[in-house]
PDB file of C-alpha atoms in Angstrom:
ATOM      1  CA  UNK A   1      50.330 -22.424  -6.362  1.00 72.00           C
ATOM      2  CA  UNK A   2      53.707 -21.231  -4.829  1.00 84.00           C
ATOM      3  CA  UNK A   3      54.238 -21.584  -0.840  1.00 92.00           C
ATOM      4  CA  UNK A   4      56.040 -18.428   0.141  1.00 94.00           C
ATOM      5  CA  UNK A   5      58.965 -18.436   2.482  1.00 95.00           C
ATOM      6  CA  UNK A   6      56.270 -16.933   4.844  1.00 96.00           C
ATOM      7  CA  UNK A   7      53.995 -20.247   4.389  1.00 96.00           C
ATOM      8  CA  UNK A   8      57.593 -22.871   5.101  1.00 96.00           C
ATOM      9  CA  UNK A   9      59.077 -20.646   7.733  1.00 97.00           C
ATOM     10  CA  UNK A  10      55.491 -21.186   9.415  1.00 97.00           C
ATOM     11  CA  UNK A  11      56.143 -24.696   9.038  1.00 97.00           C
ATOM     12  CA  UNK A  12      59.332 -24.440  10.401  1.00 96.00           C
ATOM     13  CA  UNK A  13      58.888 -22.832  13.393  1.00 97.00           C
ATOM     14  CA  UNK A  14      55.173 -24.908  14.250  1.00 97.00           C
ATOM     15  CA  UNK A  15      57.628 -27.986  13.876  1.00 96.00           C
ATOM     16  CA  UNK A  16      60.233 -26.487  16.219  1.00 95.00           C
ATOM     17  CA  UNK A  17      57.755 -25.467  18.670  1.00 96.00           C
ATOM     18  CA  UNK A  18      56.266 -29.440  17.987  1.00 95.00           C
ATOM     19  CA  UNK A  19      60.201 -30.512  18.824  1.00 94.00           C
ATOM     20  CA  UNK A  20      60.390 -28.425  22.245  1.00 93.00           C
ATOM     21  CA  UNK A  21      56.733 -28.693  23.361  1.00 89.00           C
ATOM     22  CA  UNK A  22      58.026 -29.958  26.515  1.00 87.00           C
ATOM     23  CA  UNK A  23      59.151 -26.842  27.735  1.00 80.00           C
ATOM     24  CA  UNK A  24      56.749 -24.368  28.870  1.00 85.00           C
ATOM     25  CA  UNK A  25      57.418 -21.468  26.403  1.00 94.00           C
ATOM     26  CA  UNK A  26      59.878 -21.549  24.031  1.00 95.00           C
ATOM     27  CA  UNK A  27      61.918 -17.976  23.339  1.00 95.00           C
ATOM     28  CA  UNK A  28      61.779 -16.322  19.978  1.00 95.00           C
ATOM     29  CA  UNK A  29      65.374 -15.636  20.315  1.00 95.00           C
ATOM     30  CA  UNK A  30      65.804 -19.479  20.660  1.00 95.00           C
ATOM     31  CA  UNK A  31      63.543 -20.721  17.294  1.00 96.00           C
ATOM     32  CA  UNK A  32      65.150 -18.227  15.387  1.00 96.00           C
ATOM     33  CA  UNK A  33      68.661 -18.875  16.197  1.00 96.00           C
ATOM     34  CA  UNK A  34      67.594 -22.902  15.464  1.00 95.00           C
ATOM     35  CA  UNK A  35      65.839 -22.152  12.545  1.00 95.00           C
ATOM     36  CA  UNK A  36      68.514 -19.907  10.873  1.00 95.00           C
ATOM     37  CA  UNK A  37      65.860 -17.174  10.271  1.00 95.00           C
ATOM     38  CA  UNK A  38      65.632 -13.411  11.370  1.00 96.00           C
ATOM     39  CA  UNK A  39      63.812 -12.776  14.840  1.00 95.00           C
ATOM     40  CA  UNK A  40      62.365  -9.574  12.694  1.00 96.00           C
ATOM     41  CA  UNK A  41      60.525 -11.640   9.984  1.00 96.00           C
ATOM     42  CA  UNK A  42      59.668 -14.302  12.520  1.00 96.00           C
ATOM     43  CA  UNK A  43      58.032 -11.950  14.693  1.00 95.00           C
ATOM     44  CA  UNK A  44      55.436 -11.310  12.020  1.00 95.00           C
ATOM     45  CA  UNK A  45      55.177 -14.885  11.263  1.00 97.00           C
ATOM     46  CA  UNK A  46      54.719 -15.485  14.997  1.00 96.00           C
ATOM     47  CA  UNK A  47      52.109 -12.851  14.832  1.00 96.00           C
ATOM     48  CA  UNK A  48      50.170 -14.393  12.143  1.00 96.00           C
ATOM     49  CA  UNK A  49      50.061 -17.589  14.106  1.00 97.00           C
ATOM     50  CA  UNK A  50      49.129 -16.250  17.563  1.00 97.00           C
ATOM     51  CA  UNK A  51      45.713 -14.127  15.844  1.00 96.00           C
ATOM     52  CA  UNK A  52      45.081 -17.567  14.087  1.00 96.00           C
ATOM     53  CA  UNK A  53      45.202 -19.235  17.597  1.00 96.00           C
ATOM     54  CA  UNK A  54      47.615 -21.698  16.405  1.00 97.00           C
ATOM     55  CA  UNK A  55      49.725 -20.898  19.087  1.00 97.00           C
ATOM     56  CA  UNK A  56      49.785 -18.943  22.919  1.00 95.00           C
ATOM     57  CA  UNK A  57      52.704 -16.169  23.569  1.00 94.00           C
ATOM     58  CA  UNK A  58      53.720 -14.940  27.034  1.00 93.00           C
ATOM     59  CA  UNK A  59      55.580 -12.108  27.605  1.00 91.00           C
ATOM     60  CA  UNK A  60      58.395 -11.195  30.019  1.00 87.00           C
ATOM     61  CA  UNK A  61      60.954 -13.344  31.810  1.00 87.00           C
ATOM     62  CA  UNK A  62      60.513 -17.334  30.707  1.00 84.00           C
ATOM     63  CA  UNK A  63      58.169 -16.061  28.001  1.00 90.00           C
ATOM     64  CA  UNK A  64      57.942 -17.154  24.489  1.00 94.00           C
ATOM     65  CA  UNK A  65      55.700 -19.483  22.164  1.00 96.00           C
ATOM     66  CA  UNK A  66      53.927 -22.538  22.648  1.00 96.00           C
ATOM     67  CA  UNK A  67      51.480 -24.722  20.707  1.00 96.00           C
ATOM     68  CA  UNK A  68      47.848 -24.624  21.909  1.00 95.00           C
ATOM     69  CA  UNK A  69      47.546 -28.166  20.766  1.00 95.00           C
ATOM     70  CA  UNK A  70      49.351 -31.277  20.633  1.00 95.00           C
ATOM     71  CA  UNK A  71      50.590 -31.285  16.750  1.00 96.00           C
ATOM     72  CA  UNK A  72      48.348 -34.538  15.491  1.00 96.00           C
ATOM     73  CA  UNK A  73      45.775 -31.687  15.586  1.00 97.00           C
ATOM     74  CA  UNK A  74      47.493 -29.215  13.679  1.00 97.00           C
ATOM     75  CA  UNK A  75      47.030 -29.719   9.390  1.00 96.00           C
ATOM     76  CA  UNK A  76      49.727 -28.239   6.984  1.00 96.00           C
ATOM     77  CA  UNK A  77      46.840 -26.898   5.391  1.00 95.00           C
ATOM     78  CA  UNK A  78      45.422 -25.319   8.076  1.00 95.00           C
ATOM     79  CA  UNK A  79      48.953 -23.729   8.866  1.00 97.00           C
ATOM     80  CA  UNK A  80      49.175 -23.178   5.416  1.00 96.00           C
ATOM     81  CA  UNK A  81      45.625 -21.789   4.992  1.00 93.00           C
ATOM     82  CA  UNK A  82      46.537 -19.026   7.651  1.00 94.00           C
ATOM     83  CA  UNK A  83      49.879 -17.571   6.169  1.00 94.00           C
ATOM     84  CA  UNK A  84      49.218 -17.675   2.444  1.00 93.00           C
ATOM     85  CA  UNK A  85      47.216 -15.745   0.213  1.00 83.00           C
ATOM     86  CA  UNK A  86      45.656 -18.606  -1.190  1.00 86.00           C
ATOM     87  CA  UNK A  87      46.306 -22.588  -2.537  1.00 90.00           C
ATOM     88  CA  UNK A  88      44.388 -22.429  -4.840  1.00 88.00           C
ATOM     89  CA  UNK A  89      45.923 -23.352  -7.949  1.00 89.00           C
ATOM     90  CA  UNK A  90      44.648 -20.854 -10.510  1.00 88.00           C
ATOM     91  CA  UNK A  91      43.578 -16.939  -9.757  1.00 86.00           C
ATOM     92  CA  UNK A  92      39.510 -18.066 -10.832  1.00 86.00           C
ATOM     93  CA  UNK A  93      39.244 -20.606  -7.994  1.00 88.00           C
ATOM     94  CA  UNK A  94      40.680 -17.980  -4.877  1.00 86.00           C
ATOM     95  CA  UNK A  95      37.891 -17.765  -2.413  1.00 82.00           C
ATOM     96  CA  UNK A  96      38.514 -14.096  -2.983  1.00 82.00           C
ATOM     97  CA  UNK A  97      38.104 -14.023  -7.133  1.00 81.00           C
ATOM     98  CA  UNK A  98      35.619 -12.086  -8.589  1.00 85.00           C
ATOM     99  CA  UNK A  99      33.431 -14.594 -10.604  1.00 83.00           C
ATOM    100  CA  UNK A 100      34.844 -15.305 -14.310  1.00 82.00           C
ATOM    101  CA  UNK A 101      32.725 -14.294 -16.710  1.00 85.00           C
ATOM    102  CA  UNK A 102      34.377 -17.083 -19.032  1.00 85.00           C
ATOM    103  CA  UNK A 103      33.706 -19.968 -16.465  1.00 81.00           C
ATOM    104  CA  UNK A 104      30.310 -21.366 -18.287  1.00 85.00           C
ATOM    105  CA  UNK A 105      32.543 -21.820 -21.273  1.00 90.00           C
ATOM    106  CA  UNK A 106      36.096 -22.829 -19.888  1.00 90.00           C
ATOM    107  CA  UNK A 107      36.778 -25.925 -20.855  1.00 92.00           C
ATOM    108  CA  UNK A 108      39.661 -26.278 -18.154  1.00 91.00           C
ATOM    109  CA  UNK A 109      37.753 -25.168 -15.427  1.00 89.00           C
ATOM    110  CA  UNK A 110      36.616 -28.537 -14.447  1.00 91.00           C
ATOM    111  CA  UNK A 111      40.304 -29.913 -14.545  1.00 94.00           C
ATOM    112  CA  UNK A 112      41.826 -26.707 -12.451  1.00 92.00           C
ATOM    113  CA  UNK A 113      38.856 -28.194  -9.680  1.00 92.00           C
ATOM    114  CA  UNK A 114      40.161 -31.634  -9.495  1.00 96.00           C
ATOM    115  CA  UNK A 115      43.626 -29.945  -8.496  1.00 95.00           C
ATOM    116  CA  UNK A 116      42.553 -27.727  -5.950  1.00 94.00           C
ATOM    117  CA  UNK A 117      40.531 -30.698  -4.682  1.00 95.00           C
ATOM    118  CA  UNK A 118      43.506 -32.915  -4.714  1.00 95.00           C
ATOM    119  CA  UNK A 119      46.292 -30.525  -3.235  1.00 94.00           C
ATOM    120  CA  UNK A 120      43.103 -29.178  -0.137  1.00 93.00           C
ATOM    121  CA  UNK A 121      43.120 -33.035   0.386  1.00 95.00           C
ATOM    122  CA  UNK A 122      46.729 -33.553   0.298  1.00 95.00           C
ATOM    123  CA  UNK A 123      47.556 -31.247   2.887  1.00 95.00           C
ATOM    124  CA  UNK A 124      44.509 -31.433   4.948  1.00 95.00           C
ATOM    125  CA  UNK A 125      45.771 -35.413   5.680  1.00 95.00           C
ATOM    126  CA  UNK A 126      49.026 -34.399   6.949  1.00 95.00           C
ATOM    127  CA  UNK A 127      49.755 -33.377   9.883  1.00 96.00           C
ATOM    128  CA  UNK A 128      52.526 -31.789  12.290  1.00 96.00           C
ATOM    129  CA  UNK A 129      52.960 -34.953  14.372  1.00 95.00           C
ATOM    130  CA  UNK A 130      53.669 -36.924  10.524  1.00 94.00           C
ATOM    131  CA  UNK A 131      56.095 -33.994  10.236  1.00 93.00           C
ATOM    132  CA  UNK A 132      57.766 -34.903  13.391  1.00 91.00           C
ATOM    133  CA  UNK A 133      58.413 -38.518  12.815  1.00 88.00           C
ATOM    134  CA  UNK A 134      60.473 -37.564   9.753  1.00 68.00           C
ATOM    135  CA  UNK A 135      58.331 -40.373   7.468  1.00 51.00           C
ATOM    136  CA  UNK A 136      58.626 -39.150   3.854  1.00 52.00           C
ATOM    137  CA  UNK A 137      54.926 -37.946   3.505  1.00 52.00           C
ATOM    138  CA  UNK A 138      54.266 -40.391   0.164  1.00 56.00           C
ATOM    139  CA  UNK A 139      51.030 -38.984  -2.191  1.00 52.00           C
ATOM    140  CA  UNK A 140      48.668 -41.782  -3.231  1.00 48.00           C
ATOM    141  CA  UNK A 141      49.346 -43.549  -6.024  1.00 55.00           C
ATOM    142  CA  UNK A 142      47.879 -41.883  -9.049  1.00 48.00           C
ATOM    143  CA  UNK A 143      46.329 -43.418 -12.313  1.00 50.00           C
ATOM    144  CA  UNK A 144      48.430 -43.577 -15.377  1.00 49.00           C
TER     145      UNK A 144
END
């Protein structure tokens, strides 16, 4: 699994957004300029998010982009979930794979599982507000 810039800009500007939630809509121009990326690629980032109904736009004078939620109900996973292909950590386990005919006898199959289980669970416990407190987010400690 590899987050694309799509999938951490997303982060990025749901975190911004998070940051400046006190103001009523927050200007493209504005999360761009703070988030050193282009208004053109953000505008289809933005896009993504709005169909997913992660967050409201309103056009015209003091328009922009707000949250629809406060962010302790926003996952990384769920923002994740919406702007990347897949998580899953091999091509046989995407929602979207055709079944592998090799999966009765693949003996890593099982193991490929646990890690998609593990990483879903991961992300699915964080969320936006953690983000926002700047707390490294620690994993559980794992058996050696």
């Amino acid at each position: 699994m590899l987050i694309s810039t799509r999938g951490r800009y997303a982060l990025r500007v749901m975190i911004d957004l998070a940051e400046h939630r006190d103001e009523a809509y927050v200007p493209l121009k504005e999360i761009a300029r703070r988030q050193e990326i282009s208004e053109k690629y953000l505008e289809s980032i933005i896009k993504l998010l709005v169909r997913g109904k992660l967050l409201t736009g309103l056009r015209g004078k003091g328009g922009g982009y707000r949250l629809n939620r406060e962010p302790a109900a926003y996952t990384i996973a769920g923002i994740l979930r919406l702007t990347e292909d897949t998580l899953a950590p091999v091509a046989c386990l995407d929602e979207a794979a055709e079944p592998c005919p090799r999966q009765d006898q693949c003996r890593t199959v099982a193991m490929w599982q646990g890690l998609d289980r593990v990483i879903q669970t991961y992300l699915d416990g964080i969320t936006l507000a953690q983000l926002l407190q700047d707390a490294p987010t620690e994993p559980a400690e794992s058996p050696r």
